[in-house]
Amino acid sequence: MATNDFSELSRRSFLKKALTGTVATSLAGIGFPTIVPASVLGKNAPSNQINIGAIGTGRISRGHDMPGIWKHNQARIMAVCDLDQKRANEAKQLVNEYYSKKNKQPYDGVKVYFDHQELLQNKDIDAVVISTPDHQHAYIGIHAVEAGKDVYLQKPASLTIAEGRALSNAVHRTGRILQIGSQQRSSAQFRYAAELVRNGRIGQLKTVQVGLPGDPAGDEEPEMPIPKNLNYDAWLGSTPYVYYTEKRVHPQNDYSRPGWLRCEQFGAGMITGWGSHHVDCAHWAMDTEYTGPIEVWGKAEYPAKGLWDVHGIFRTEALYDNGMKMIVSNELPNGIRYEGTEGWIFVTRGDYAATASDPVAKKSGTKALEASNPKLLTSKIGPEEIHLYESSDHHGNWLESVKSRKPPIAPVEVGHRSCSTCLIHQIAMKLKRKVYWDPAKEKFKNDDEANSMLSRSQRYPYLVG
């Protein structure tokens, strides 16, 4: 595993400076510039417009990431890229049509790519949004920052803990801005719940319950001819070669939820799919954003057959060195419940859904915040109390960070720590026993079997790190 470059920083000092906006200067020594380089805005960018390339143009890109960016006048999506040529060309059409309608005149300014490396060579592109399957996140993210691009990266940060460390190190080494797409941080109820907890409104925090959606098993799927429009070898990337079948990849005729989400070869299932969201926000409230648990125990049911093999029903429990306990299960209500010595607070997305095919359907009237005492939810956070980083627009916050060079609300190290925590839970599930974690060294204690799961073998030439 890559050396943990970040462990030498003072976590609490980092957090304090991040809250006051002075962290950009303090991080200059590890790669963050204190002034805006000319390449950030592009020499020909009108009105300091940020030129964006979209890498991965499937469901989450079309329904969430590109619309989250193109609505901002300070940004322009000028390029799209996908290993599926059909999807790439349809993304070009989608973006051109949006700008034509917005500007009320014909527009054809979007360039299409089928290889992210070629897109990254375009010096007119200032930043990229990466909306690919999970197993490509760290791989492309590292390439992007090394090419001098700022990055909006869909969660989870990585497929493995080793890849996540390599990604965070690359971002700090190159001084680029990287926002993890854990957009719940930019939802008011999640920030407010964390502030209430951090300021002692429920007394001393003891237990955090995290409820996640579940994933069903599937049938065996026959081998199919690889579509001519899909670069399947590159799509598999560093993972082992397996035969093509449509439900392993993504639909060819629509943009509904893709099958790769339920294949362990490409992700870990809901423990990282939604866990990266909820665990991240839980860490925010627990003041554990730059560390992780010290003990995790877990169990899970896995499909006995079929193409889809991610975990089904599961329950994990974690202990942190400050004595707090976290329970994660898909048998709990979807959201985060903070339990303290003087009450509890429950927070969830409410009516919000990122895409139309979210696994948890949008329900009208769902309460975003609940508490043991309703008066908790009208409590004011005083001027001398803890106020957390405030953002009301996750993509907009990233664009502002690209221009100001100040850290975004979901920086790479925070995203890596929440993702790695989820992966530790998954490892405990797979081993069906308790594991002991060292957050500083990012290794399991006296456990060769668990440490062998920090990384996976990689297929040449798609190597990460």
Coordinates of C-alpha atoms in Angstrom, one line a residue:
M1 CA 0.0 0.0 0.0
A2 CA 1.2 3.5 -0.7
T3 CA 2.8 5.5 2.1
N4 CA 0.3 7.5 4.2
D5 CA 1.6 11.0 3.4
F6 CA -1.3 12.6 5.1
S7 CA -0.8 11.1 8.6
E8 CA 1.9 13.6 9.5
L9 CA -0.6 16.5 9.3
S10 CA -2.4 17.6 12.5
R11 CA -5.9 16.6 11.9
R12 CA -7.4 19.0 14.3
S13 CA -5.3 21.9 13.0
F14 CA -6.4 21.0 9.5
L15 CA -10.0 21.1 10.5
K16 CA -9.7 24.4 12.3
K17 CA -8.1 26.1 9.4
A18 CA -10.5 24.5 6.9
L19 CA -13.4 26.1 8.8
T20 CA -11.8 29.5 8.7
G21 CA -10.8 29.3 5.1
T22 CA -7.0 29.6 5.9
V23 CA -6.2 26.0 5.1
A24 CA -5.2 26.7 1.4
T25 CA -2.3 28.7 2.7
S26 CA -1.3 26.1 5.3
L27 CA -1.3 23.4 2.6
A28 CA 1.0 25.2 0.3
G29 CA 3.8 23.0 1.6
I30 CA 2.2 19.9 0.4
G31 CA 1.1 21.1 -3.0
F32 CA -1.9 23.5 -2.8
P33 CA -1.1 26.7 -4.6
T34 CA -1.8 30.0 -2.8
I35 CA -2.6 31.8 -6.0
V36 CA -4.7 30.8 -9.0
P37 CA -2.5 29.5 -11.8
A38 CA -3.4 30.8 -15.3
S39 CA -4.2 27.2 -16.4
V40 CA -7.2 27.0 -14.0
L41 CA -9.3 29.5 -16.0
G42 CA -7.9 28.8 -19.5
K43 CA -6.3 31.6 -21.5
N44 CA -9.3 31.9 -23.8
A45 CA -12.0 31.4 -21.2
P46 CA -14.5 34.3 -21.5
S47 CA -15.3 36.1 -18.2
N48 CA -13.1 33.6 -16.3
Q49 CA -15.3 30.8 -17.4
I50 CA -14.1 27.3 -16.3
N51 CA -13.9 24.8 -19.1
I52 CA -15.1 21.4 -18.0
G53 CA -14.7 17.9 -19.5
A54 CA -17.2 15.2 -18.4
I55 CA -15.7 11.7 -18.2
G56 CA -18.3 9.0 -17.9
T57 CA -21.7 10.0 -19.4
G58 CA -24.1 7.5 -18.0
R59 CA -27.0 7.7 -15.6
I60 CA -25.4 9.8 -12.8
S61 CA -23.7 12.1 -15.3
R62 CA -26.7 12.9 -17.3
G63 CA -29.1 13.1 -14.4
H64 CA -27.0 14.7 -11.8
D65 CA -23.4 15.8 -12.5
M66 CA -23.7 17.6 -15.9
P67 CA -26.9 19.4 -14.9
G68 CA -25.3 20.4 -11.6
I69 CA -22.5 22.0 -13.5
W70 CA -24.1 23.5 -16.7
K71 CA -26.6 25.5 -14.7
H72 CA -23.7 27.7 -13.5
N73 CA -22.7 30.5 -15.9
Q74 CA -19.1 30.4 -14.6
A75 CA -18.7 26.9 -16.1
R76 CA -19.0 25.5 -19.6
I77 CA -19.0 21.8 -20.5
M78 CA -16.8 21.8 -23.6
A79 CA -16.0 18.0 -23.8
V80 CA -17.5 14.7 -23.1
C81 CA -15.9 11.2 -22.9
D82 CA -17.1 7.7 -22.6
L83 CA -15.8 4.2 -23.4
D84 CA -19.2 3.6 -25.0
Q85 CA -19.2 5.6 -28.2
K86 CA -23.0 5.6 -28.4
R87 CA -23.2 7.2 -24.9
A88 CA -20.4 9.7 -25.6
N89 CA -22.2 10.9 -28.8
E90 CA -25.5 11.1 -27.0
A91 CA -23.9 13.2 -24.3
K92 CA -22.5 15.6 -26.9
Q93 CA -26.0 16.0 -28.3
L94 CA -27.5 16.5 -24.8
V95 CA -25.0 19.2 -23.8
N96 CA -25.2 21.0 -27.2
E97 CA -29.0 21.0 -27.0
Y98 CA -28.9 22.4 -23.5
Y99 CA -26.7 25.3 -24.5
S100 CA -28.7 25.9 -27.7
K101 CA -31.8 26.2 -25.6
K102 CA -30.1 28.3 -22.9
N103 CA -28.6 30.7 -25.4
K104 CA -31.5 30.6 -27.8
Q105 CA -29.3 30.0 -30.8
P106 CA -27.7 26.9 -32.4
Y107 CA -24.7 25.5 -30.5
D108 CA -22.1 22.9 -31.4
G109 CA -19.2 23.6 -29.1
V110 CA -18.8 20.2 -27.4
K111 CA -16.0 17.9 -28.4
V112 CA -16.4 14.1 -28.0
Y113 CA -13.7 11.7 -26.8
F114 CA -13.6 7.9 -26.3
D115 CA -10.4 7.9 -24.3
H116 CA -10.0 10.0 -21.1
Q117 CA -6.3 10.3 -21.6
E118 CA -6.9 12.1 -24.9
L119 CA -9.4 14.5 -23.2
L120 CA -6.8 15.2 -20.4
Q121 CA -4.3 16.3 -23.0
N122 CA -6.6 19.1 -24.1
K123 CA -5.0 22.2 -22.5
D124 CA -8.2 24.2 -23.0
I125 CA -9.9 22.0 -20.4
D126 CA -9.4 23.3 -16.9
A127 CA -11.3 20.7 -14.8
V128 CA -13.1 17.4 -15.2
V129 CA -16.1 15.7 -13.6
I130 CA -15.6 12.0 -13.3
S131 CA -18.9 10.0 -13.2
T132 CA -17.6 6.5 -14.1
P133 CA -18.1 3.1 -12.4
D134 CA -16.5 2.9 -9.0
H135 CA -13.5 0.8 -10.1
Q136 CA -12.4 3.6 -12.4
H137 CA -12.6 6.5 -9.9
A138 CA -9.1 6.5 -8.4
Y139 CA -7.5 5.4 -11.7
I140 CA -8.9 8.4 -13.7
G141 CA -8.7 10.8 -10.8
I142 CA -5.0 10.3 -10.5
H143 CA -4.5 10.7 -14.2
A144 CA -6.6 13.9 -14.1
V145 CA -4.7 15.7 -11.3
E146 CA -1.4 14.6 -12.8
A147 CA -2.5 16.3 -16.0
G148 CA -3.1 19.5 -14.1
K149 CA -6.9 19.3 -14.0
D150 CA -9.1 20.0 -11.0
V151 CA -11.6 17.3 -10.3
Y152 CA -15.2 16.6 -9.2
L153 CA -15.2 12.9 -8.5
Q154 CA -18.3 10.8 -7.9
K155 CA -18.2 8.9 -4.7
P156 CA -17.0 6.5 -3.5
A157 CA -13.4 7.7 -3.7
S158 CA -12.0 4.3 -4.7
L159 CA -12.4 0.5 -5.1
T160 CA -9.8 -0.3 -2.4
I161 CA -8.2 1.4 0.5
A162 CA -4.8 1.3 -1.2
E163 CA -6.2 3.1 -4.3
G164 CA -7.9 5.7 -2.1
R165 CA -4.6 6.5 -0.4
A166 CA -2.8 6.8 -3.7
L167 CA -5.5 9.2 -4.9
S168 CA -5.3 11.4 -1.9
N169 CA -1.6 11.5 -2.1
A170 CA -1.7 12.4 -5.8
V171 CA -4.1 15.3 -5.1
H172 CA -1.9 16.7 -2.3
R173 CA 1.2 16.2 -4.3
T174 CA -0.1 18.1 -7.4
G175 CA -2.0 20.8 -5.5
R176 CA -5.2 20.3 -7.5
I177 CA -8.7 20.9 -6.1
L178 CA -10.8 17.6 -5.8
Q179 CA -14.3 17.5 -4.6
I180 CA -15.9 14.1 -3.7
G181 CA -19.5 13.9 -4.9
S182 CA -20.9 13.3 -1.4
Q183 CA -23.5 15.9 -2.0
Q184 CA -25.3 15.4 1.3
R185 CA -22.7 17.7 2.8
S186 CA -24.4 20.5 0.8
S187 CA -27.9 19.7 2.1
A188 CA -28.8 21.9 5.0
Q189 CA -30.4 19.2 7.2
F190 CA -27.2 17.1 7.3
R191 CA -25.0 20.1 8.2
Y192 CA -27.5 21.3 10.9
A193 CA -27.8 17.8 12.4
A194 CA -24.1 17.6 12.6
E195 CA -23.9 21.0 14.2
L196 CA -26.5 20.1 16.8
V197 CA -24.5 17.0 17.7
R198 CA -21.2 18.7 17.8
N199 CA -22.6 21.4 20.0
G200 CA -24.0 19.0 22.6
R201 CA -27.7 19.3 22.0
I202 CA -28.2 15.6 22.6
G203 CA -25.6 15.4 25.3
Q204 CA -22.6 13.2 24.8
L205 CA -22.8 11.3 21.6
K206 CA -22.7 7.5 22.2
T207 CA -24.1 5.7 19.2
V208 CA -24.6 6.4 15.5
Q209 CA -27.0 4.2 13.6
V210 CA -26.6 4.3 9.8
G211 CA -29.4 2.8 7.6
L212 CA -28.7 2.0 4.0
P213 CA -30.8 0.6 1.1
G214 CA -30.4 -3.0 0.0
D215 CA -29.6 -4.7 -3.3
P216 CA -31.4 -7.8 -4.7
A217 CA -29.6 -10.8 -6.1
G218 CA -30.0 -11.6 -9.8
D219 CA -30.0 -14.5 -12.3
E220 CA -27.2 -16.1 -14.2
E221 CA -26.6 -14.2 -17.4
P222 CA -25.3 -15.6 -20.7
E223 CA -22.3 -14.4 -22.5
M224 CA -23.2 -11.9 -25.2
P225 CA -21.2 -10.3 -28.1
I226 CA -19.4 -7.2 -27.1
P227 CA -21.2 -4.1 -28.7
K228 CA -19.0 -2.5 -31.4
N229 CA -19.5 0.8 -29.7
L230 CA -18.0 -0.3 -26.4
N231 CA -14.3 -0.5 -25.5
Y232 CA -15.0 -3.4 -23.1
D233 CA -11.3 -4.1 -22.2
A234 CA -10.8 -0.5 -21.1
W235 CA -14.1 -0.6 -19.3
L236 CA -13.0 -3.6 -17.2
G237 CA -9.8 -1.6 -16.5
S238 CA -7.6 -3.0 -13.8
T239 CA -10.1 -5.7 -12.8
P240 CA -9.9 -9.3 -14.1
Y241 CA -11.2 -10.1 -17.6
V242 CA -14.7 -11.7 -17.5
Y243 CA -17.1 -12.3 -20.4
Y244 CA -19.4 -9.5 -21.5
T245 CA -23.1 -9.6 -20.7
E246 CA -25.2 -6.5 -20.8
K247 CA -26.4 -6.7 -17.2
R248 CA -22.8 -6.8 -16.0
V249 CA -22.1 -3.3 -17.6
H250 CA -24.9 -0.9 -18.4
P251 CA -28.1 -0.9 -20.6
Q252 CA -27.5 -0.3 -24.3
N253 CA -30.9 1.3 -24.9
D254 CA -31.5 3.5 -21.9
Y255 CA -29.9 5.1 -18.8
S256 CA -31.6 3.1 -16.1
R257 CA -29.6 1.8 -13.1
P258 CA -26.6 -0.2 -14.4
G259 CA -25.8 -3.8 -13.4
W260 CA -22.1 -3.1 -12.4
L261 CA -23.4 -1.6 -9.2
R262 CA -24.2 -5.1 -8.0
C263 CA -20.9 -6.8 -9.0
E264 CA -18.1 -6.9 -6.4
Q265 CA -15.6 -6.8 -9.2
F266 CA -16.5 -3.1 -9.7
G267 CA -17.6 -2.0 -6.3
A268 CA -18.6 -3.1 -2.8
G269 CA -22.4 -2.7 -3.0
M270 CA -24.5 -0.4 -0.9
I271 CA -21.9 -0.3 1.9
T272 CA -19.9 2.1 -0.3
G273 CA -22.7 3.1 -2.7
W274 CA -24.8 4.8 -0.1
G275 CA -22.5 4.2 2.9
S276 CA -20.1 6.7 1.5
H277 CA -22.8 9.4 1.9
H278 CA -24.1 8.5 5.3
V279 CA -20.8 7.5 6.9
D280 CA -19.2 10.7 5.6
C281 CA -22.0 12.8 7.3
A282 CA -21.8 10.7 10.4
H283 CA -18.0 11.4 10.6
W284 CA -18.8 15.1 10.2
A285 CA -20.9 15.0 13.4
M286 CA -18.6 12.7 15.2
D287 CA -15.5 14.8 14.5
T288 CA -13.8 11.8 13.0
E289 CA -13.4 13.0 9.4
Y290 CA -9.6 12.4 9.3
T291 CA -9.5 9.1 11.1
G292 CA -11.6 5.9 11.3
P293 CA -12.8 3.1 13.5
I294 CA -10.4 1.0 15.6
E295 CA -12.6 -2.1 15.7
V296 CA -15.2 -3.4 13.3
W297 CA -17.3 -6.5 13.4
G298 CA -19.7 -7.6 10.6
K299 CA -21.9 -10.2 9.0
A300 CA -23.7 -10.3 5.7
E301 CA -25.7 -12.6 3.4
Y302 CA -24.3 -13.0 -0.1
P303 CA -26.1 -14.5 -3.1
A304 CA -25.4 -18.2 -3.6
K305 CA -25.6 -17.8 -7.4
G306 CA -26.2 -15.3 -10.1
L307 CA -24.3 -12.5 -11.8
W308 CA -24.9 -10.0 -9.1
D309 CA -22.8 -10.8 -6.0
V310 CA -22.6 -7.8 -3.7
H311 CA -23.9 -8.2 -0.1
G312 CA -27.5 -8.5 0.7
I313 CA -28.8 -8.2 4.3
F314 CA -26.0 -7.1 6.6
R315 CA -25.1 -5.6 9.9
T316 CA -21.8 -4.2 11.1
E317 CA -20.7 -2.5 14.3
A318 CA -17.7 -0.2 14.8
L319 CA -15.9 1.3 17.7
Y320 CA -13.9 4.6 17.6
D321 CA -11.1 5.5 19.9
N322 CA -13.2 8.3 21.4
G323 CA -15.7 5.6 22.6
M324 CA -18.4 6.3 20.0
K325 CA -20.1 3.3 18.4
M326 CA -21.4 3.1 14.8
I327 CA -24.0 0.5 13.7
V328 CA -24.5 0.1 9.9
S329 CA -27.3 -2.1 8.4
N330 CA -29.8 -2.2 5.6
E331 CA -32.4 -3.3 8.1
L332 CA -32.3 0.2 9.7
P333 CA -34.3 3.2 8.3
N334 CA -32.4 4.9 5.6
G335 CA -30.6 7.8 7.2
I336 CA -28.5 8.6 10.2
R337 CA -29.6 8.4 13.8
Y338 CA -27.4 10.1 16.4
E339 CA -28.0 8.9 20.0
G340 CA -26.7 10.8 22.9
T341 CA -27.0 10.8 26.7
E342 CA -29.8 13.4 26.4
G343 CA -31.8 12.5 23.3
W344 CA -31.5 11.6 19.6
I345 CA -31.6 13.2 16.2
F346 CA -32.5 11.4 12.9
V347 CA -31.6 12.9 9.5
T348 CA -32.3 11.6 6.0
R349 CA -32.7 13.0 2.5
G350 CA -36.4 13.7 2.8
D351 CA -37.9 14.5 -0.6
Y352 CA -34.5 14.6 -2.3
A353 CA -33.3 12.1 -4.9
A354 CA -30.2 12.4 -7.0
T355 CA -31.6 10.6 -10.0
A356 CA -35.0 9.2 -11.0
S357 CA -33.7 5.6 -10.6
D358 CA -32.3 6.1 -7.0
P359 CA -32.7 2.8 -5.1
V360 CA -34.6 4.6 -2.5
A361 CA -37.6 6.2 -4.1
K362 CA -38.5 9.8 -3.5
K363 CA -41.4 10.0 -1.1
S364 CA -43.4 13.1 -0.8
G365 CA -43.7 14.4 2.8
T366 CA -40.7 12.4 4.1
K367 CA -39.3 14.3 7.1
A368 CA -35.7 15.2 6.6
L369 CA -35.1 15.8 10.4
E370 CA -36.7 14.3 13.5
A371 CA -35.7 14.4 17.1
S372 CA -36.6 12.9 20.5
N373 CA -37.6 16.5 21.5
P374 CA -39.0 18.6 18.6
K375 CA -37.6 21.7 20.3
L376 CA -34.1 20.5 19.3
L377 CA -34.9 21.2 15.7
T378 CA -35.5 24.9 16.3
S379 CA -32.3 25.3 18.4
K380 CA -30.0 28.2 17.2
I381 CA -26.3 27.6 16.8
G382 CA -24.7 30.6 18.7
P383 CA -21.9 32.7 17.3
E384 CA -19.4 31.2 19.7
E385 CA -20.4 27.6 19.0
I386 CA -19.1 25.2 16.3
H387 CA -20.3 26.2 12.8
L388 CA -19.5 23.7 10.1
Y389 CA -18.5 24.5 6.5
E390 CA -21.7 25.7 4.7
S391 CA -22.6 24.9 1.1
S392 CA -26.0 24.9 -0.5
D393 CA -24.8 23.6 -3.9
H394 CA -22.2 20.9 -4.1
H395 CA -21.2 21.4 -7.8
G396 CA -21.2 25.1 -7.3
N397 CA -19.0 24.8 -4.2
W398 CA -16.5 22.9 -6.3
L399 CA -16.5 25.6 -9.0
E400 CA -15.9 28.3 -6.4
S401 CA -13.0 26.3 -5.0
V402 CA -11.5 25.9 -8.5
K403 CA -11.5 29.7 -8.7
S404 CA -10.5 30.6 -5.1
R405 CA -8.1 27.6 -4.5
K406 CA -9.7 27.2 -1.1
P407 CA -10.7 23.6 -0.1
P408 CA -14.1 22.4 -1.1
I409 CA -16.6 21.1 1.4
A410 CA -15.8 17.4 0.6
P411 CA -12.0 17.3 0.0
V412 CA -10.2 14.2 -1.1
E413 CA -8.8 13.1 2.3
V414 CA -12.2 13.3 3.9
G415 CA -13.7 11.3 1.0
H416 CA -10.9 8.7 1.3
R417 CA -11.5 8.3 5.0
S418 CA -15.3 7.8 4.7
C419 CA -14.8 5.4 1.8
S420 CA -12.0 3.4 3.6
T421 CA -14.3 3.1 6.7
C422 CA -17.0 1.6 4.5
L423 CA -14.4 -0.8 3.0
I424 CA -13.3 -1.8 6.4
H425 CA -16.9 -2.7 7.2
Q426 CA -17.0 -4.7 4.0
I427 CA -13.8 -6.6 4.9
A428 CA -15.3 -7.5 8.3
M429 CA -18.5 -8.7 6.5
K430 CA -16.4 -10.9 4.2
L431 CA -14.3 -12.3 7.0
K432 CA -17.3 -12.7 9.3
R433 CA -15.3 -11.6 12.4
K434 CA -13.9 -8.6 14.2
V435 CA -11.0 -6.7 12.7
Y436 CA -8.7 -4.2 14.5
W437 CA -7.8 -1.1 12.5
D438 CA -5.0 1.4 12.9
P439 CA -6.2 4.7 11.3
A440 CA -2.8 6.3 11.4
K441 CA -1.0 3.5 9.6
E442 CA -4.0 2.5 7.6
K443 CA -3.4 -1.2 8.3
F444 CA -5.1 -3.9 10.3
K445 CA -3.3 -5.0 13.5
N446 CA -1.7 -8.4 13.4
D447 CA -4.0 -9.6 10.6
D448 CA -2.4 -10.7 7.4
E449 CA -5.6 -12.0 6.0
A450 CA -7.4 -8.7 6.4
N451 CA -4.4 -6.7 5.2
S452 CA -4.3 -8.7 2.0
M453 CA -7.7 -7.2 1.2
L454 CA -6.5 -3.6 1.3
S455 CA -5.7 -3.9 -2.4
R456 CA -6.5 -6.1 -5.3
S457 CA -4.3 -7.5 -8.1
Q458 CA -4.4 -5.2 -11.1
R459 CA -4.5 -6.0 -14.8
Y460 CA -1.9 -4.4 -17.0
P461 CA -1.9 -1.7 -18.3
Y462 CA -4.7 -0.3 -16.1
L463 CA -2.6 0.2 -13.0
V464 CA -3.6 2.5 -10.1
G465 CA -1.0 4.3 -8.0

